[in-house]
Coordinates of N, CA, C and O in Angstrom, one line a residue:
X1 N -8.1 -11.4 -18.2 CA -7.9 -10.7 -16.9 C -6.5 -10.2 -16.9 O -5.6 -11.0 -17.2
X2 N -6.2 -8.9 -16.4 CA -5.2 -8.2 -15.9 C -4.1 -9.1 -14.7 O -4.5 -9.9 -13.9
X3 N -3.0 -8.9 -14.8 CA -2.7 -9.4 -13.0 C -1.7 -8.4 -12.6 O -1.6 -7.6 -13.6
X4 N -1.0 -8.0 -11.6 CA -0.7 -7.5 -11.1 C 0.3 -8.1 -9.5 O -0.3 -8.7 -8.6
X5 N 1.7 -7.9 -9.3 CA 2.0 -8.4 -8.1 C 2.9 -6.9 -7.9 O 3.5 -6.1 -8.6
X6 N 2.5 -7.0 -6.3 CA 2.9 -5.8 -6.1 C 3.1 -6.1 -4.5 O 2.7 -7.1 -3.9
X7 N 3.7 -5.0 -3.9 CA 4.5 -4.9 -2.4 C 4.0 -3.9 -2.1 O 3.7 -3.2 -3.1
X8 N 3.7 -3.4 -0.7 CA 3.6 -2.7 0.0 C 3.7 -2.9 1.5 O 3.1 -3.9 2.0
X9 N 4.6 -1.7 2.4 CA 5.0 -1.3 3.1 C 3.9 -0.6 4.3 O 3.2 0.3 4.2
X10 N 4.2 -1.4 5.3 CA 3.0 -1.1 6.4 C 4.2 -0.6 7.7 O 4.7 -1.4 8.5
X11 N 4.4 1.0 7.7 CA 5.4 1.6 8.4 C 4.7 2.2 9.8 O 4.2 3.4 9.7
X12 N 4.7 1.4 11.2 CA 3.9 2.3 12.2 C 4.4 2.7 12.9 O 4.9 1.8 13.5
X13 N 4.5 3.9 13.3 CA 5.7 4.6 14.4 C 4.6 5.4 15.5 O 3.5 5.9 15.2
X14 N 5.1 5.3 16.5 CA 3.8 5.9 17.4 C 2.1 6.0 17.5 O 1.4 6.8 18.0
X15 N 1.9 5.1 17.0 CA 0.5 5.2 16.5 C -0.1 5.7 15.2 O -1.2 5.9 14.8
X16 N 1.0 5.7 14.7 CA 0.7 6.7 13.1 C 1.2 5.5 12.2 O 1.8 4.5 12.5
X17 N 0.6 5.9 10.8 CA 1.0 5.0 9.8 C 1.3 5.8 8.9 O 0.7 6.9 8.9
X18 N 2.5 5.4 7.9 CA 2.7 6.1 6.9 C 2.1 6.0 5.2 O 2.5 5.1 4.4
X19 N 1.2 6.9 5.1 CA 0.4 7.0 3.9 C 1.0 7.9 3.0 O 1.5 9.0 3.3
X20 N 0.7 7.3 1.6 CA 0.9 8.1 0.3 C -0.9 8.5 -0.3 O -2.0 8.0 -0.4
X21 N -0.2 9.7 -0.3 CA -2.0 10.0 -1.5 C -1.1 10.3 -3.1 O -0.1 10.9 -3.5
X22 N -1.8 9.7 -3.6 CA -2.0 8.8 -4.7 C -2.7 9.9 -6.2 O -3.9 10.0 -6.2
X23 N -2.3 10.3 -6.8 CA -2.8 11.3 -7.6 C -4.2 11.1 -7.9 O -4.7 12.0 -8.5
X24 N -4.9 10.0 -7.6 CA -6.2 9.8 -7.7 C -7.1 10.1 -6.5 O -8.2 9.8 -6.1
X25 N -6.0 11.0 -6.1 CA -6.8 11.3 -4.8 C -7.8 10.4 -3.7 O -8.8 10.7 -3.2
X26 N -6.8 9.1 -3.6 CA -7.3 8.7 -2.5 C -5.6 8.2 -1.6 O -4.4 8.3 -2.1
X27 N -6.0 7.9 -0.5 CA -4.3 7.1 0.3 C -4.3 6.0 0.1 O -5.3 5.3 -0.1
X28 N -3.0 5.6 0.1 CA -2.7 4.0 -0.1 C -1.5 4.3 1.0 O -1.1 5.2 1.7
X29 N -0.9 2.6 0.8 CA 0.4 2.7 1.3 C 1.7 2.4 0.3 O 1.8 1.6 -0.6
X30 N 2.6 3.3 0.8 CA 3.5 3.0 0.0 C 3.8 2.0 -0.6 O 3.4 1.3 0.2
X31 N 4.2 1.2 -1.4 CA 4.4 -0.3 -2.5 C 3.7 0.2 -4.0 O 3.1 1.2 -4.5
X32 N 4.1 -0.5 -4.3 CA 3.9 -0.9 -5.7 C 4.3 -2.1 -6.8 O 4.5 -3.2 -6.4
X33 N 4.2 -1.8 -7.7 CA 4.4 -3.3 -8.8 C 5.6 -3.8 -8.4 O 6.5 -3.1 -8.0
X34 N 5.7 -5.0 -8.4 CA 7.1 -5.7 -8.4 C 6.9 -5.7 -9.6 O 5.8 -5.8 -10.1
X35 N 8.7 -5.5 -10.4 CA 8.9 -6.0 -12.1 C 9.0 -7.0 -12.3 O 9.0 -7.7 -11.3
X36 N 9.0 -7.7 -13.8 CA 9.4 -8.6 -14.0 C 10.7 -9.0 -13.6 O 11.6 -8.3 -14.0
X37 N 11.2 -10.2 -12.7 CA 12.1 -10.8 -12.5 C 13.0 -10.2 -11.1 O 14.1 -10.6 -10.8
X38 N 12.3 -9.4 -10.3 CA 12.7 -8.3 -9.4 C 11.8 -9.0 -7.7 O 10.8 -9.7 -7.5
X39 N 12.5 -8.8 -7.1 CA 12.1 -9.4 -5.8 C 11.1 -8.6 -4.8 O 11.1 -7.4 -4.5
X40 N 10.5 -9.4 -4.4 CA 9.3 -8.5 -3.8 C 10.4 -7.6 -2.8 O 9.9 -6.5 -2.6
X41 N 11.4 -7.6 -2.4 CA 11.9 -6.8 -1.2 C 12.0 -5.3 -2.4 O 12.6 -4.3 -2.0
X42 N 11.5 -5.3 -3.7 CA 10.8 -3.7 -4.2 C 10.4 -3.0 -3.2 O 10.6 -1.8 -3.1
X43 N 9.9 -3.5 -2.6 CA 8.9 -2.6 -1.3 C 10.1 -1.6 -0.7 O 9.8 -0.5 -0.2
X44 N 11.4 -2.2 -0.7 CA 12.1 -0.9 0.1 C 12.2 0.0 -1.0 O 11.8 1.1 -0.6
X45 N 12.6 0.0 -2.3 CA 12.6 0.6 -3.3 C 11.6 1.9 -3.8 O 11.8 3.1 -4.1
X46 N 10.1 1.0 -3.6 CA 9.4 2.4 -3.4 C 8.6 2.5 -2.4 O 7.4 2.7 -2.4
X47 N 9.6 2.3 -1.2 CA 9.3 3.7 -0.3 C 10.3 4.8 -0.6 O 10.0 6.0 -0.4
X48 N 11.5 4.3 -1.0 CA 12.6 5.2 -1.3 C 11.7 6.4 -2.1 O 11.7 7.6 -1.7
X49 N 10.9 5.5 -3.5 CA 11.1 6.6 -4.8 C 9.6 7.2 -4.1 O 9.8 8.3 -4.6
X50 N 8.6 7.3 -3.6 CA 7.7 7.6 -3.0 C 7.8 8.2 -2.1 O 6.9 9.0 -2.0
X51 N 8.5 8.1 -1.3 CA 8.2 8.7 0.1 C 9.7 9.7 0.5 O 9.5 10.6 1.3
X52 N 11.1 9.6 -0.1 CA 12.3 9.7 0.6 C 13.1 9.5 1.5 O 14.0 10.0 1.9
X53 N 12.3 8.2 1.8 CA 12.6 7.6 3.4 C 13.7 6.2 2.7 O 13.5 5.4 1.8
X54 N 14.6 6.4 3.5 CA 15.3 4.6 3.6 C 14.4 3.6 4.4 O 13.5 4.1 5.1
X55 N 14.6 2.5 4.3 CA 14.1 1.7 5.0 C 14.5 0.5 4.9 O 15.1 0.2 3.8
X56 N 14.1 -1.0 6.3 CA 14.3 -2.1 6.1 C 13.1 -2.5 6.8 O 12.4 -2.0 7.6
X57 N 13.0 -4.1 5.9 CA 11.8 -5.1 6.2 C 11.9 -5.7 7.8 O 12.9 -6.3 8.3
X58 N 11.0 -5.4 8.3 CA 11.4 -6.1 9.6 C 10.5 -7.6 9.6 O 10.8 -8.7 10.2
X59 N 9.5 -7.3 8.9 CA 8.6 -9.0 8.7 C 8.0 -8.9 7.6 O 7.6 -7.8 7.0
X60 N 7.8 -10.2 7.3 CA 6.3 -10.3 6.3 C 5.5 -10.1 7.1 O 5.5 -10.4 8.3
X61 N 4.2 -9.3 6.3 CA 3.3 -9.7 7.2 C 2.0 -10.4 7.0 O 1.2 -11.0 7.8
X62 N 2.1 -10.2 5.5 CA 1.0 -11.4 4.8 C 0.7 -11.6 3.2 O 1.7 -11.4 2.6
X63 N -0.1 -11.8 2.7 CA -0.8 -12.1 1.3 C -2.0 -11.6 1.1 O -2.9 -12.1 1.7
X64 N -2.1 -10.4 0.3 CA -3.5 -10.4 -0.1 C -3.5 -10.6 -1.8 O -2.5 -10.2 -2.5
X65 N -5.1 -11.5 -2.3 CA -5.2 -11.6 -3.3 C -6.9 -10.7 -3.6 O -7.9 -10.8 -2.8
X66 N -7.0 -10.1 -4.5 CA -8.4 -9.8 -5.1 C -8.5 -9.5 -6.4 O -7.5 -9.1 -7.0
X67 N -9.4 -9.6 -6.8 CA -10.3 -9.9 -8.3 C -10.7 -8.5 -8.2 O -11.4 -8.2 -7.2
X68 N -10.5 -7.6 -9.1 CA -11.8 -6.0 -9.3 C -12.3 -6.5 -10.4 O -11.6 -7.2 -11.2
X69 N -13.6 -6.1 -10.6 CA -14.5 -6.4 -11.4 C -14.1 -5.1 -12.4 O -13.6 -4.0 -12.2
X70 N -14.4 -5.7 -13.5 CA -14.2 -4.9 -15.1 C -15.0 -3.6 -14.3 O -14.3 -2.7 -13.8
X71 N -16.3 -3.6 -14.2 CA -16.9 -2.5 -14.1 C -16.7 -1.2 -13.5 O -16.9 -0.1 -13.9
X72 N -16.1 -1.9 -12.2 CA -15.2 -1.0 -10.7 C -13.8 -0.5 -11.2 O -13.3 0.4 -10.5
X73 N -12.9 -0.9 -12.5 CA -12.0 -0.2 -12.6 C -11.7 0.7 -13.0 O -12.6 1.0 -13.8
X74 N -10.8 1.8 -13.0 CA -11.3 3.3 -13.2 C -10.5 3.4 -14.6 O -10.3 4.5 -15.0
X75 N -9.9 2.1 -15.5 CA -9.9 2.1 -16.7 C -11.5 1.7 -17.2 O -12.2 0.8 -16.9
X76 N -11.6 2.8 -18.2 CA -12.9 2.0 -18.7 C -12.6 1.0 -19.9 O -11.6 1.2 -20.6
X77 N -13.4 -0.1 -20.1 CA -13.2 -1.3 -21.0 C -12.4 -1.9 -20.4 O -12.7 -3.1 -20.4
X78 N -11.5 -1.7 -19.8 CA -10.4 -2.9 -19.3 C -11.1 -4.2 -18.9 O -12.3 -4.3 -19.1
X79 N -10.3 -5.3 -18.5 CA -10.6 -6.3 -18.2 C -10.8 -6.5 -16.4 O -10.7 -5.6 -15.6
X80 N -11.2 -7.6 -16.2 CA -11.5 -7.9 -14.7 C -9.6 -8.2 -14.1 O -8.7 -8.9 -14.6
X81 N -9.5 -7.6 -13.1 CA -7.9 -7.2 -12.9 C -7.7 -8.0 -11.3 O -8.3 -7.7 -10.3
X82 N -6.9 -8.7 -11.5 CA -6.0 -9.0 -10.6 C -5.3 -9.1 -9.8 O -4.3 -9.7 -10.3
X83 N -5.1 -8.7 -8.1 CA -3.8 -7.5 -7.7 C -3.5 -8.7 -6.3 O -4.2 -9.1 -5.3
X84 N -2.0 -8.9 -6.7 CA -2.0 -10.0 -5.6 C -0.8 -9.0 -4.8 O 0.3 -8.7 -5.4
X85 N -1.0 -8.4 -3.3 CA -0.3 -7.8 -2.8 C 0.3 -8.4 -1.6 O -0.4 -8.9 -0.8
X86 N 1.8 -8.5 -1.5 CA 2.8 -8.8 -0.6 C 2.9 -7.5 0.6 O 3.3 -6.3 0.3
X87 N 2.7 -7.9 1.8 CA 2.6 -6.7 2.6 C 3.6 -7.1 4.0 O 3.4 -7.9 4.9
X88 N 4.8 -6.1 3.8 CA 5.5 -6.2 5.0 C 5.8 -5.1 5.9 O 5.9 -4.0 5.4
X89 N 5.8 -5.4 7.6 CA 6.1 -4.5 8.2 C 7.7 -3.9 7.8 O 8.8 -4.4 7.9
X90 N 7.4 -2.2 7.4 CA 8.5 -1.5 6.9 C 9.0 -0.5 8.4 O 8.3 0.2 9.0
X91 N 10.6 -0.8 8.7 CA 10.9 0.5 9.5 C 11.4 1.5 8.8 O 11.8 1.1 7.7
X92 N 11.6 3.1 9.0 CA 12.1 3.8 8.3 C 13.6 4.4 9.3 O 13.8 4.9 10.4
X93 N 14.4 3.9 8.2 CA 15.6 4.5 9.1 C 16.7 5.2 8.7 O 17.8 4.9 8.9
X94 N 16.1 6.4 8.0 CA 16.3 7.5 7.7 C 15.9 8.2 5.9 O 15.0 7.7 5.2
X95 N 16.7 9.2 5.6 CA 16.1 10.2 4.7 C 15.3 11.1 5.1 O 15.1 11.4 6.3
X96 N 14.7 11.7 3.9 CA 13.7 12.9 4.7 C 12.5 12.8 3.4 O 12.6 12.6 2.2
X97 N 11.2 13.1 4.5 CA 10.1 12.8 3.7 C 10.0 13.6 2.9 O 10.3 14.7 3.2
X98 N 9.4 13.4 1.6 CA 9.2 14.7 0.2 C 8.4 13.9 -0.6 O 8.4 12.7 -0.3
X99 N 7.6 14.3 -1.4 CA 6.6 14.0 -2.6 C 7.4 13.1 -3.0 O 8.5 13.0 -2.5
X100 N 7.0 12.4 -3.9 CA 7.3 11.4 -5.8 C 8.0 12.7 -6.6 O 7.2 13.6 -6.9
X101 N 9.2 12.8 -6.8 CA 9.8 13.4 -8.5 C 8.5 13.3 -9.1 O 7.7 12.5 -8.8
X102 N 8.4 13.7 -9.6 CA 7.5 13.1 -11.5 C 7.0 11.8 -11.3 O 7.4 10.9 -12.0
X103 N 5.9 11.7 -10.3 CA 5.7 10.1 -9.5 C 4.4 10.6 -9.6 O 4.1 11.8 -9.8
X104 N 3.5 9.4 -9.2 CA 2.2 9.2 -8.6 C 1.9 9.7 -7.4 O 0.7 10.1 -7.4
X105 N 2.7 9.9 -6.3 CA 2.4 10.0 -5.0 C 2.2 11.5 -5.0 O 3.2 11.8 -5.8
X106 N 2.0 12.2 -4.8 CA 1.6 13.5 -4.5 C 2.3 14.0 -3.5 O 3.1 14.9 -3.6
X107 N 1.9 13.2 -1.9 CA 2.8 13.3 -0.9 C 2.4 11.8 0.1 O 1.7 10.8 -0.1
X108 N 3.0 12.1 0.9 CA 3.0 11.2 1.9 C 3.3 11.7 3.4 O 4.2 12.4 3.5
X109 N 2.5 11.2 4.7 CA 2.0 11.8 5.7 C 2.7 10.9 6.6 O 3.4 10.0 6.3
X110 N 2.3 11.3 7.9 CA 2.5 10.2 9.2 C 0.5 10.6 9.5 O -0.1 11.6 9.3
X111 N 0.0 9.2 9.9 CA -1.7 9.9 9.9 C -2.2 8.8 10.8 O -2.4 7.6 10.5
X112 N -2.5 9.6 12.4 CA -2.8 8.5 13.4 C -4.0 7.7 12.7 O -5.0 7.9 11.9
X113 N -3.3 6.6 13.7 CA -4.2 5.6 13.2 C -5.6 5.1 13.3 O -6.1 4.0 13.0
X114 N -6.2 6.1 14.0 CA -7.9 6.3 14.3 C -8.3 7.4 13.4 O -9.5 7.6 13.2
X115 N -7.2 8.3 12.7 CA -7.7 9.2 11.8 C -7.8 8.7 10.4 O -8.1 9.5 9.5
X116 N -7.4 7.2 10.1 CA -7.3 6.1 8.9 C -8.8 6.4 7.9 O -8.9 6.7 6.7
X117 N -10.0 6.1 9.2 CA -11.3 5.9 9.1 C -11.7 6.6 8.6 O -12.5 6.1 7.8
X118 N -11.6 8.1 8.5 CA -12.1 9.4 7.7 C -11.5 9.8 6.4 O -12.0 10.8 5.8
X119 N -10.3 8.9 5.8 CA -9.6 9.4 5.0 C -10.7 8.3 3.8 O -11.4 7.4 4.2
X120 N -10.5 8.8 2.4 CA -10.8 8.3 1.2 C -9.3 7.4 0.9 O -8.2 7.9 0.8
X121 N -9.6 6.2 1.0 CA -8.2 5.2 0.7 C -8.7 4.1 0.1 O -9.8 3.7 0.0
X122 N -7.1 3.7 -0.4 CA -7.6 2.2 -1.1 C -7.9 1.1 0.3 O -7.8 1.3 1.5
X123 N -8.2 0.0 -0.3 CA -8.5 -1.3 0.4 C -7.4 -1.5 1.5 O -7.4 -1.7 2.7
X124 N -6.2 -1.4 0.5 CA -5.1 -1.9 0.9 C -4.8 -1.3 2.4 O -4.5 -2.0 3.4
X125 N -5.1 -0.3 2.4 CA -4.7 0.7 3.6 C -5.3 -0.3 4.8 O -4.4 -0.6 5.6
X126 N -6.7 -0.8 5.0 CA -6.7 -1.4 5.3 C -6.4 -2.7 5.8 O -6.4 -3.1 7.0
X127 N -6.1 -3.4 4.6 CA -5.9 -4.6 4.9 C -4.5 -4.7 5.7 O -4.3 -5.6 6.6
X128 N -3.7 -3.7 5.3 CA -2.2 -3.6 6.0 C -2.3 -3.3 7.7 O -1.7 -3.6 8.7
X129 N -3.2 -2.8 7.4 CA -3.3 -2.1 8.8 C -4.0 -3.7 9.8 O -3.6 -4.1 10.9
X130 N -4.8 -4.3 9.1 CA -5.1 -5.2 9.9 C -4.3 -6.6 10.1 O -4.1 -7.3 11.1
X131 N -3.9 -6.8 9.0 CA -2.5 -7.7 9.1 C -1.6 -7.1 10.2 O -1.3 -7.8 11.2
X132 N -1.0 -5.7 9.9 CA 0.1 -5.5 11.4 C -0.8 -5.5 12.6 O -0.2 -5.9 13.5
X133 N -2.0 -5.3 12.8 CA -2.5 -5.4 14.4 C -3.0 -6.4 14.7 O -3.4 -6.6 15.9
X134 N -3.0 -7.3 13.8 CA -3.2 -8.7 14.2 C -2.9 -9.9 14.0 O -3.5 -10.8 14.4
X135 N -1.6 -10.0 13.3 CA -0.4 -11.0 12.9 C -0.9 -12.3 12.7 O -0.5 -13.2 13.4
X136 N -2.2 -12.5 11.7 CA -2.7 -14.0 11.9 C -1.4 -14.7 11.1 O -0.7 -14.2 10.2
X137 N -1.4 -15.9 11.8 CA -0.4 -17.1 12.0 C -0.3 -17.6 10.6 O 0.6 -18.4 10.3
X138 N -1.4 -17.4 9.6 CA -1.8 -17.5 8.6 C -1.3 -16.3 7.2 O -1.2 -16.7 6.1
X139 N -0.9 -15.0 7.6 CA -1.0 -14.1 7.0 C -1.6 -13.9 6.0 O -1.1 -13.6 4.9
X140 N -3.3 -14.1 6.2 CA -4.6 -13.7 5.4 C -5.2 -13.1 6.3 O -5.1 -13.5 7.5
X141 N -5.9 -12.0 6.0 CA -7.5 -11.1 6.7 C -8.3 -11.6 5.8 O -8.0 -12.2 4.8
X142 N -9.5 -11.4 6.2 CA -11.1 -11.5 5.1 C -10.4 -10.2 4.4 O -9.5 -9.5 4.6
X143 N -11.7 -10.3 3.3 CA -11.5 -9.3 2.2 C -12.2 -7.9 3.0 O -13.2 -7.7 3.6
X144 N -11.0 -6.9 2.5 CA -12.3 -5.9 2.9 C -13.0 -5.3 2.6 O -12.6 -4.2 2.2
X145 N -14.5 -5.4 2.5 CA -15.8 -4.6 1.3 C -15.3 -3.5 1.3 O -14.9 -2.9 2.3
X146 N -15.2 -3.2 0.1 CA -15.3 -1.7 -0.7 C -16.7 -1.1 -0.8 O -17.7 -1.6 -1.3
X147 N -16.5 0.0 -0.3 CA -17.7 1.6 -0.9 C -17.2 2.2 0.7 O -16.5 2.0 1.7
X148 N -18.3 3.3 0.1 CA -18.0 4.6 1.0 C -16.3 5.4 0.5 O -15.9 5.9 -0.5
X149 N -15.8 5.3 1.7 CA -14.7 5.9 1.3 C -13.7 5.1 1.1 O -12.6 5.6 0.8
X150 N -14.0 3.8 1.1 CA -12.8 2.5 0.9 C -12.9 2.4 -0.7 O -14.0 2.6 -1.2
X151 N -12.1 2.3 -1.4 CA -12.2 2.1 -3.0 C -10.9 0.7 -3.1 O -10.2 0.2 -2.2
X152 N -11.1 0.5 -4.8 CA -10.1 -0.9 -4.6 C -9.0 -0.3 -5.1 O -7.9 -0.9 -5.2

């Protein structure tokens, strides 16, 4: 099995959230891999290299862990993969928004947050979203089923 630790940034300003579309043509939220030996506060890092925004952590907001099945991953052959994601409320407090350089991200939006539902996104998009609107004391949600337009 694969593993995977990674951060991401759950930025809500007016009712909007800030989303990256993802060269795979679905949205996520800004984060990514923490490196080896590198502190999850990465997450300000790439929103930097993703999005062109500065930013500070204003909370944790929780833990997600999930298992994708060998089958579901969009490497084929790969192994059953691992992605344990650290998700904090991110403020943006300054820069200016622009694509990834020679990055993954394509671009990134402000995208109200009832218009979430119609977009093709990963899980995560989700899960962040329900972590900041409902701050369990716990910082776990249930898992969220994947299909339709939700992918892992």
């Amino acid at each position: 099995m694969s593993f995977r630790l990674a951060a991401y940034a759950v930025c809500i300003e007016d009712g909007r959230v800030l989303l990256a579309h993802h060269v795979s043509r679905s949205w996520t939220l800004p984060g990514g891999r923490v490196e080896h030996g590198e502190d999850p506060f990465a997450v300000i890092r790439e929103v930097a290299e993703e999005t062109g925004y500065d930013a500070v952590v204003e909370r944790l907001l929780g833990v997600d862990s999930r298992v994708i099945p060998a089958a579901e991953r969009t490497i084929p052959g790969g192994p059953e993969h691992q992605n344990v994601g650290i998700f904090y409320r991110v403020r943006i407090t300054g820069g200016q928004l622009r694509p990834e350089p020679n990055g993954e991200t394509v671009e990134s939006v402000w995208t109200p947050i009832p218009d979430v539902a119609g977009l093709r996104r990963s899980s995560l998009v989700d899960i962040g979203l329900a972590l900041a609107q409902t701050l369990p004391a716990t910082g776990h949600v249930a898992p969220v089923p994947v299909s339709g337009l939700i992918q892992h």
